[in-house]
XYZ file of C-alpha atoms in Angstrom:
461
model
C -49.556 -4.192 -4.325
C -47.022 -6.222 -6.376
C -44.103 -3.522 -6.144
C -44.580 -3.168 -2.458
C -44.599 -6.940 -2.004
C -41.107 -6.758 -4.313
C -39.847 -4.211 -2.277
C -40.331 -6.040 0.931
C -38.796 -9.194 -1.030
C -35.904 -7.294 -1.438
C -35.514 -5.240 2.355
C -35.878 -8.921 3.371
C -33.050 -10.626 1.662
C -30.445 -7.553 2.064
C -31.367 -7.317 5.947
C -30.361 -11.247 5.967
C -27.629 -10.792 3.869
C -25.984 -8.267 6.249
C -26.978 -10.235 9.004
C -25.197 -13.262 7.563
C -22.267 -10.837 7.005
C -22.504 -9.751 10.878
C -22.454 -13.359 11.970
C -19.377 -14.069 9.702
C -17.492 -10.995 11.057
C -18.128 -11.985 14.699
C -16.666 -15.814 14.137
C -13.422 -13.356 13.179
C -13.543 -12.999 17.390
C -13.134 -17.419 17.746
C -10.196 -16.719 15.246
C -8.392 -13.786 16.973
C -9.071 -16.027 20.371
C -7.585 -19.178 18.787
C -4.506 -16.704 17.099
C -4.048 -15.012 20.250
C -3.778 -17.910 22.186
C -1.914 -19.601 20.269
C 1.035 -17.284 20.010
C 1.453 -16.344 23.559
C 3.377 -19.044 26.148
C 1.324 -21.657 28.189
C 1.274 -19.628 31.260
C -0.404 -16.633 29.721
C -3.079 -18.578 27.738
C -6.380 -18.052 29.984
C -5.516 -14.817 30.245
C -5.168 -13.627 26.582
C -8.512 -16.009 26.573
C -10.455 -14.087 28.702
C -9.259 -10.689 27.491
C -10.429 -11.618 24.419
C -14.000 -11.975 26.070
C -13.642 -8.649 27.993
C -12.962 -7.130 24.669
C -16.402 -8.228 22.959
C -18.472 -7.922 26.595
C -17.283 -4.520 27.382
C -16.997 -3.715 23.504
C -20.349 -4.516 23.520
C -22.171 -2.151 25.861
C -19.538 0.378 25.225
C -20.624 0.323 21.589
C -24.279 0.346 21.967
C -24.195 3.680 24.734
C -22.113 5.645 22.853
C -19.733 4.143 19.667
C -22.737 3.898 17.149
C -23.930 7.688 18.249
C -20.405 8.794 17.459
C -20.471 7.414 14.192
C -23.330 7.395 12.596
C -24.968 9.951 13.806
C -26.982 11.616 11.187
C -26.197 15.426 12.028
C -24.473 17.939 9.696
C -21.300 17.407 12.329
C -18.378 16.667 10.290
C -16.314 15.685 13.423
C -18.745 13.202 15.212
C -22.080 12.104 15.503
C -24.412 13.218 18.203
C -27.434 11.084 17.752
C -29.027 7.397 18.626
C -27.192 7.113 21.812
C -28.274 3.760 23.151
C -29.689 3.326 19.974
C -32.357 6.094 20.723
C -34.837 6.368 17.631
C -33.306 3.566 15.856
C -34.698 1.620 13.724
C -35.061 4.799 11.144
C -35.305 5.390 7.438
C -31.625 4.848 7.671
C -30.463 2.256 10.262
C -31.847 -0.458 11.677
C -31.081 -2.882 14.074
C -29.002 -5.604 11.895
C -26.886 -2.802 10.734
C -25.849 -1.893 14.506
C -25.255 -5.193 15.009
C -22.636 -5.494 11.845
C -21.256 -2.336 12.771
C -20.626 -3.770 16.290
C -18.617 -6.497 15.245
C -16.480 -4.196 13.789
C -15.518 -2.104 15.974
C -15.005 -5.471 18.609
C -12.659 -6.557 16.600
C -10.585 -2.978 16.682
C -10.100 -3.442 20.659
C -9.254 -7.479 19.974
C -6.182 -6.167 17.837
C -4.684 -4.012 20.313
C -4.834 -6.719 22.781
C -2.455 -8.505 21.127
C 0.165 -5.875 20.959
C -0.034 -5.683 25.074
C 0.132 -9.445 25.171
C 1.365 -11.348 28.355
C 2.387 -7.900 30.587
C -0.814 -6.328 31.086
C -2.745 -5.733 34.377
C -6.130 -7.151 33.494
C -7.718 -3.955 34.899
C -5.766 -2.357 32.096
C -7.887 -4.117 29.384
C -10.880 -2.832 30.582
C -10.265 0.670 30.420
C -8.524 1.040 27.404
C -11.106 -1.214 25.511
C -14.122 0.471 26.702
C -12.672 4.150 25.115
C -10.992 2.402 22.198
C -14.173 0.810 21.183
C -16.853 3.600 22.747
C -14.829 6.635 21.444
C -11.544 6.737 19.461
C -12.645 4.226 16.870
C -15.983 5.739 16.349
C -15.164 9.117 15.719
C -12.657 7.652 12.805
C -15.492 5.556 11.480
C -17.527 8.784 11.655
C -15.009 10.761 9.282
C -14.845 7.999 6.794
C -17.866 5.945 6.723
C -21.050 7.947 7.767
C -22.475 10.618 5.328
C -21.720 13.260 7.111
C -18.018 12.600 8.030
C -15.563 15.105 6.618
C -13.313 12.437 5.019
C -16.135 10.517 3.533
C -16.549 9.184 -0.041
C -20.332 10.091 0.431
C -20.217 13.198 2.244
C -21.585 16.397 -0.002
C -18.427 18.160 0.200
C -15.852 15.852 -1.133
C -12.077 16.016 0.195
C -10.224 16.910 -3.334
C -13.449 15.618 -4.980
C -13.159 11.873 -4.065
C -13.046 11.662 -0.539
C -11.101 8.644 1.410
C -11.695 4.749 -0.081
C -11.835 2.643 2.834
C -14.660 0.008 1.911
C -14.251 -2.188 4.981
C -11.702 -1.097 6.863
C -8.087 -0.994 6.364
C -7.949 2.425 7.927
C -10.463 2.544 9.848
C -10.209 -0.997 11.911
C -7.161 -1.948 11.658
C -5.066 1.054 11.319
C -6.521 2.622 14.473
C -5.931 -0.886 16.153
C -2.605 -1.038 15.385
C -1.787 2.840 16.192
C -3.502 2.097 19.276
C -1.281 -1.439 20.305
C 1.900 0.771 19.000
C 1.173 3.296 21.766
C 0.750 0.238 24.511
C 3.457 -1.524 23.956
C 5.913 1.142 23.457
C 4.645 2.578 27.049
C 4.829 -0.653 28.706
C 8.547 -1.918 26.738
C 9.461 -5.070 25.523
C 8.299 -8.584 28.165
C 11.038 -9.735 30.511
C 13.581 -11.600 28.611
C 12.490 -10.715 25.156
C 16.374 -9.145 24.743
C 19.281 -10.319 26.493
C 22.188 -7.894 28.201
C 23.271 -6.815 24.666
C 20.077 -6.068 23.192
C 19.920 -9.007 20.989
C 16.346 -10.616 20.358
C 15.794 -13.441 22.644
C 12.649 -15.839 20.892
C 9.544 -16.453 22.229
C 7.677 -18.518 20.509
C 4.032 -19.090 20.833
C 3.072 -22.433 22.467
C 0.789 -24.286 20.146
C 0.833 -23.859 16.279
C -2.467 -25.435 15.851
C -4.821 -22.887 17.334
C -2.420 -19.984 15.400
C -3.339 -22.087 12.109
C -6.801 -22.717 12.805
C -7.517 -19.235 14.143
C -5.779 -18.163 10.535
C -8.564 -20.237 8.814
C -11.393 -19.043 10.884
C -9.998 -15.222 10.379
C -10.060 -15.975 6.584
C -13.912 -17.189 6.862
C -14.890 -13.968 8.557
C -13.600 -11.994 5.683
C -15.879 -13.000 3.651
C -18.533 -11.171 6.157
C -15.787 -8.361 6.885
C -15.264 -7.165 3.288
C -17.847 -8.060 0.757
C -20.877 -7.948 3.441
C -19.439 -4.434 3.516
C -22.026 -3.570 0.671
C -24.775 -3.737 2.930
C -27.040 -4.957 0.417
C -26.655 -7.512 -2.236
C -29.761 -6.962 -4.645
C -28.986 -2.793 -5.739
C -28.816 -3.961 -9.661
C -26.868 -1.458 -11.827
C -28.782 1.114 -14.075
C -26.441 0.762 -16.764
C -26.399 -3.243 -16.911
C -29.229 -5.771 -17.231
C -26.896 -8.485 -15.569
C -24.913 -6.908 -13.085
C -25.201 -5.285 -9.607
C -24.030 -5.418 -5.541
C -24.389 -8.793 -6.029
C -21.718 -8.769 -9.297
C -19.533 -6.610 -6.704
C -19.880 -9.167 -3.304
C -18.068 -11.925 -5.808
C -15.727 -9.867 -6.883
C -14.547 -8.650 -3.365
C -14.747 -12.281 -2.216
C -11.895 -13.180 -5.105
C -9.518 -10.031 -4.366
C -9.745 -10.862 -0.540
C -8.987 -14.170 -1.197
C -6.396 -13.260 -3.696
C -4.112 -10.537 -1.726
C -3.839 -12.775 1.492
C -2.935 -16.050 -0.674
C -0.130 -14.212 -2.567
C 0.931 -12.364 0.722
C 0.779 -15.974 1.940
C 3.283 -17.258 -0.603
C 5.394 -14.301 -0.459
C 6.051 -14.739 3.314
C 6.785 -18.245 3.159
C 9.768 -17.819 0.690
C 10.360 -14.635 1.863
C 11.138 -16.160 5.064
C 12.472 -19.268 3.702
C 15.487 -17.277 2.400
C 16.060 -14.684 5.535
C 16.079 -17.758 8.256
C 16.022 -21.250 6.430
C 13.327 -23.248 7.670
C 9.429 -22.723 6.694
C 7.703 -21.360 9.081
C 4.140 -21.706 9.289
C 3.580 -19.034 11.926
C 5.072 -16.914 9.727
C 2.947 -17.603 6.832
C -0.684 -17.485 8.842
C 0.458 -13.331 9.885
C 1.580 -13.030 5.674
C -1.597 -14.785 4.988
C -3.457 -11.874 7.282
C -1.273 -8.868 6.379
C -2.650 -9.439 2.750
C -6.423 -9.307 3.898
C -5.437 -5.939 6.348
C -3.865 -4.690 2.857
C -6.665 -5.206 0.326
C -9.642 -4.482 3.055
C -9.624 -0.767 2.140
C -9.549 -1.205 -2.380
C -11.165 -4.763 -2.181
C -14.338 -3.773 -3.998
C -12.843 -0.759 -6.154
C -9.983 -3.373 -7.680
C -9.094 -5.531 -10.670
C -8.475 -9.197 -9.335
C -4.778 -8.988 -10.945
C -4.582 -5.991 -8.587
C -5.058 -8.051 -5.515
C -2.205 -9.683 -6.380
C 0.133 -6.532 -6.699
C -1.534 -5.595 -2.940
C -0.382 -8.927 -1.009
C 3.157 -9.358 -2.779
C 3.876 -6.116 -1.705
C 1.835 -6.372 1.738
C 4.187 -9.257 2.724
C 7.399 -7.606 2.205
C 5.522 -5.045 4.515
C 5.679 -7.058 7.243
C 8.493 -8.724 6.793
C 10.599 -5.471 6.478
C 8.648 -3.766 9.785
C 8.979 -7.263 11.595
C 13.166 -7.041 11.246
C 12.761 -3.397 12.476
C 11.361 -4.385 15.016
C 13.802 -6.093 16.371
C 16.038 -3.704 15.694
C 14.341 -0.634 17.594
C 13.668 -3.491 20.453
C 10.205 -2.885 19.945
C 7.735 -5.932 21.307
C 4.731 -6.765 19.868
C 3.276 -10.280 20.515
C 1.592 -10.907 17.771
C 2.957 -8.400 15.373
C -0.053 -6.552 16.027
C 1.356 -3.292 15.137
C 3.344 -4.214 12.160
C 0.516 -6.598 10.672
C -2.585 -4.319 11.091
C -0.989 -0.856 11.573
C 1.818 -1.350 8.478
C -0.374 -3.496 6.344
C -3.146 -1.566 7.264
C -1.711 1.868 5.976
C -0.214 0.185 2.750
C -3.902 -0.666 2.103
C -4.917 2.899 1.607
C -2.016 3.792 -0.365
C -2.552 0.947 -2.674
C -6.366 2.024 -3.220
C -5.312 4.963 -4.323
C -3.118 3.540 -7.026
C -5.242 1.171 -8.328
C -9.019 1.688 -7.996
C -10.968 1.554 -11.024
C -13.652 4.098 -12.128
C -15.879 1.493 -12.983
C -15.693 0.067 -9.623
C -15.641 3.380 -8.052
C -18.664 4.708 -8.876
C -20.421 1.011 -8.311
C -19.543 0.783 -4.761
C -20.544 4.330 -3.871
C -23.026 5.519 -6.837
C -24.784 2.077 -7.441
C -23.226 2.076 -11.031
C -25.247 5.244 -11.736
C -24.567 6.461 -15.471
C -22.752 9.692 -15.748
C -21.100 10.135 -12.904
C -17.026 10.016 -12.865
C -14.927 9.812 -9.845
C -11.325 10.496 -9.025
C -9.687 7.176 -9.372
C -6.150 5.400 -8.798
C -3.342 7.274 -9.790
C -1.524 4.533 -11.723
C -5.130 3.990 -13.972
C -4.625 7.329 -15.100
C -7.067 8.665 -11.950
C -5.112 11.494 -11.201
C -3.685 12.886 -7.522
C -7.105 13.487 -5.771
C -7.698 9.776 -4.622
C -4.527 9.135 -3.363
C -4.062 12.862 -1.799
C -7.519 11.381 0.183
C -5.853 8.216 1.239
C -2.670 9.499 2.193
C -4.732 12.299 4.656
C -6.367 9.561 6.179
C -3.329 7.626 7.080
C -2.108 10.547 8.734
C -5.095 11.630 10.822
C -5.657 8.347 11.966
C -2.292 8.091 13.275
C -2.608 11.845 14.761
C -5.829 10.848 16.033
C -5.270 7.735 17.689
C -1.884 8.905 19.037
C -3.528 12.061 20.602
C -6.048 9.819 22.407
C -4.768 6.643 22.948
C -0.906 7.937 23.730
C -1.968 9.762 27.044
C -4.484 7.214 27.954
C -1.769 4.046 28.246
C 0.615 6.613 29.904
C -1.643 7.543 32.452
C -2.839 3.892 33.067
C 0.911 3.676 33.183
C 1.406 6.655 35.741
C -1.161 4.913 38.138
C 0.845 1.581 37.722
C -2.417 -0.100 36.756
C -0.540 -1.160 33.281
C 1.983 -3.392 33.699
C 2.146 -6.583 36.300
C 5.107 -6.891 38.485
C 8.413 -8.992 36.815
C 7.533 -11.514 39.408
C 3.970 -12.061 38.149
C 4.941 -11.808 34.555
C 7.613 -14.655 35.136
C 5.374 -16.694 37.238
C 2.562 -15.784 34.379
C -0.757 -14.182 34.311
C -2.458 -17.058 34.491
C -1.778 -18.534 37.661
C -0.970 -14.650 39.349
C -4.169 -13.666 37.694
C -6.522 -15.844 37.215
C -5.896 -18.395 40.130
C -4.395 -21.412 37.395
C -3.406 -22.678 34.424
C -5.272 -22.846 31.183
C -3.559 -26.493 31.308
C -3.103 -29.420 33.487
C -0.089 -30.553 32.762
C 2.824 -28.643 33.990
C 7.002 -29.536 34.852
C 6.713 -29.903 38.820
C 8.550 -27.293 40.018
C 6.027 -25.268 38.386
C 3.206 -23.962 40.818
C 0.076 -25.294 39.371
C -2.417 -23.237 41.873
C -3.160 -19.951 42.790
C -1.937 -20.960 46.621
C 1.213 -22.486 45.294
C 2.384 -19.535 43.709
C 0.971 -17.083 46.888
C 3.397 -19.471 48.752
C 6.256 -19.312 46.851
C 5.954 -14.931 47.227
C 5.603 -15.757 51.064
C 8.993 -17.351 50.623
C 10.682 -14.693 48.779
């Protein structure tokens, strides 16, 4: 009677802990809002608002009909999962409701990232089909390979890719990798917003219209991360065999210091990094460093040393920074550096596990510290190819992957011109061609402030 009332003691406080973790990952949606709206211009601010919504909303039942089926799943299907569709026969002896609902704000926040690569040129319509796949389909099936038991790429799995499988604790791959693959294919198909290069195909800027919400969106991102990577273990009280002191619960600190560690150096970095390639300090600058370092050290942030960390955001940084200038230079336009930040960041993140996982750490994230068991580990530990050979094949088929699918969907949205908004609209802005106003009141006169005013002004062109 005791042990069963320990057991339940235990269920009890993991289910809240990942509950807690869910809760912390879906604030991350206030802080993309707030980031979002903060970068985009005045006249596009309600509408990267509400697509922000849509993203969650239709996320939401896209997610629950089909995403979780896709990947979790518990067949012998390598590919995909074909069970618990609309959460059929769930809760089971291995899911249960408060682990759909962390899963869920996940795969929210993939759709939330491409958003921002389609920023301030995108038929609303648009939004809603592409999120509804990206979320119900295309991310799942990734999260299938990597994360469920059964996926061919999976740490877990019973036939181990080059006897490790692929490292991607919370997500560097998975989320934000296939988010930023996904906004690469958008806004390449739509090109760059009116007037973002001039006649000679120099960069024209566009800044973002309030650097408040970009900062405090920053600090509410930051917050979630605490629920996006170490609530990744699940469960908090799985002690160690091995130890009398340590277990998941030794593991959630230790991911909570290397997240916070790879996005403040990746911070620093970008601030002097940028202080010497333009002159000023920029604090937009600094909030994307600050977030390139937590897309970087999402995948290895429970398999590394804290000095490790460190190594991930200096060299995250100098990621973005370098993909940012190309950028520019291939007259590519991304918002809110979407693609560079989550895709580039993102794919460093995998590489970097496999240099510098740990065994230790290894085989306590995905063997609950069980004694005996080894693990391939990071190359430069002395872990051999076999980790990194796993990473490096998940970089590539989630770029294959999300290219095959997500490529011909934003050309054919394209085809049926229900992508892009006319040059007038976009000039005018979404807002008021969209969404019948302004997100704000105050406005220079000549500027139409209602939906009528601006129908008026077409009538008179």
């Amino acid at each position: 009677m005791e042990a069963s009332w320990e057991v339940s003691v235990t269920d009890s406080i993991n289910t809240i802990y990942l509950l807690f973790s869910a809760y912390l990952v879906f604030v991350m949606q206030l802080g993309f809002a707030m980031l979002c709206a903060g970068s985009v211009r005045a006249k596009n601010a309600m509408n990267i608002m509400l697509t922000n919504v849509v993203d969650a909303v239709v996320g939401s039942i896209s997610y629950y009909l089909f995403g979780f089926a896709f990947a979790f799943g518990t067949d012998s299907n390598p590919f995909i999962g074909t069970q618990f569709f609309a959460l059929k026969d769930i809760p089971n002896s291995s899911y249960d409701y408060s682990y759909f609902l962390y899963q869920w704000a996940f795969a929210i926040a993939v759709a939330g990232i491409t958003s921002g690569s389609i920023a301030e040129r995108t038929q609303f319509s648009a939004y809603l089909v592409f999120s509804f796949f990206l979320t119900g389909f295309v991310y799942p099936v990734v999260a299938h390979w990597v994360w469920s038991s059964s996926g061919w790429l999976s740490p877990s799995s019973s036939g181990l890719v080059f006897g490790s499988g692929a490292i991607d604790f919370a997500g560097s791959g998975v989320v934000h990798l296939v988010g930023g693959i996904a906004g690469l294919w958008g806004a390449l198909i739509e090109g760059p917003r009116v007037g973002r290069f001039d006649a000679f195909g120099k960069p024209v800027p566009m800044r973002g219209h309030n650097a408040t919400l970009v900062v405090l969106g920053t600090f509410l991102l930051w917050f979630g991360w605490f629920g996006f990577n170490p609530g990744s273990y699940a469960k908090i009280l799985v002690p160690y065999p091995d130890s009398t002191d340590q277990g998941n619960w030794t593991g959630v600190g230790r991911t909570a210091v290397t997240t916070t560690l790879a996005g403040s150096t990746a911070g620093i970095v970008t601030l002097f990094g940028r202080r010497l390639l333009v002159g000023h300090w920029d604090a937009l600058d600094v909030c994307n460093g600050l977030l390139g370092g937590f897309v970087a050290i999402t995948s290895g942030c429970a398999v590394v040393e804290p000095w490790a960390a460190i190594v991930c955001g200096f060299f995250a940084a100098w990621v973005l920074i370098g993909l940012n200038i190309l950028a520019l230079k291939l007259k590519f336009d991304d918002p809110l550096e979407a693609t560079q930040l989550h895709g580039g960041c993102g794919a460093w993140g995998l590489i970097f596990t496999g240099l510098f996982a740990k065994e230790e750490f290894v085989v306590q994230a995905y063997d609950s510290g069980e004694s005996g068991v080894t693990r391939p580990y990071g190359l430069f530990l002395g872990g051999g190819w076999g980790l990194l050979g796993c990473q490096v094949i998940e970089v590539l088929v989630i770029v294959g992957w999300v290219s095959l699918t997500m490529g011909p969907l934003f050309y054919a949205l394209h085809k049926l011109r229900i992508l892009r908004i006319s040059v007038d609209e976009e000039v005018a802005g979404l807002d008021i061609s969209s969404h019948g106003g302004y997100a704000y009141t105050a406005h220079q006169e000549e500027t139409p402030r209602f939906y009528a005013d601006y129908m008026r002004l077409q009538d008179r062109s």
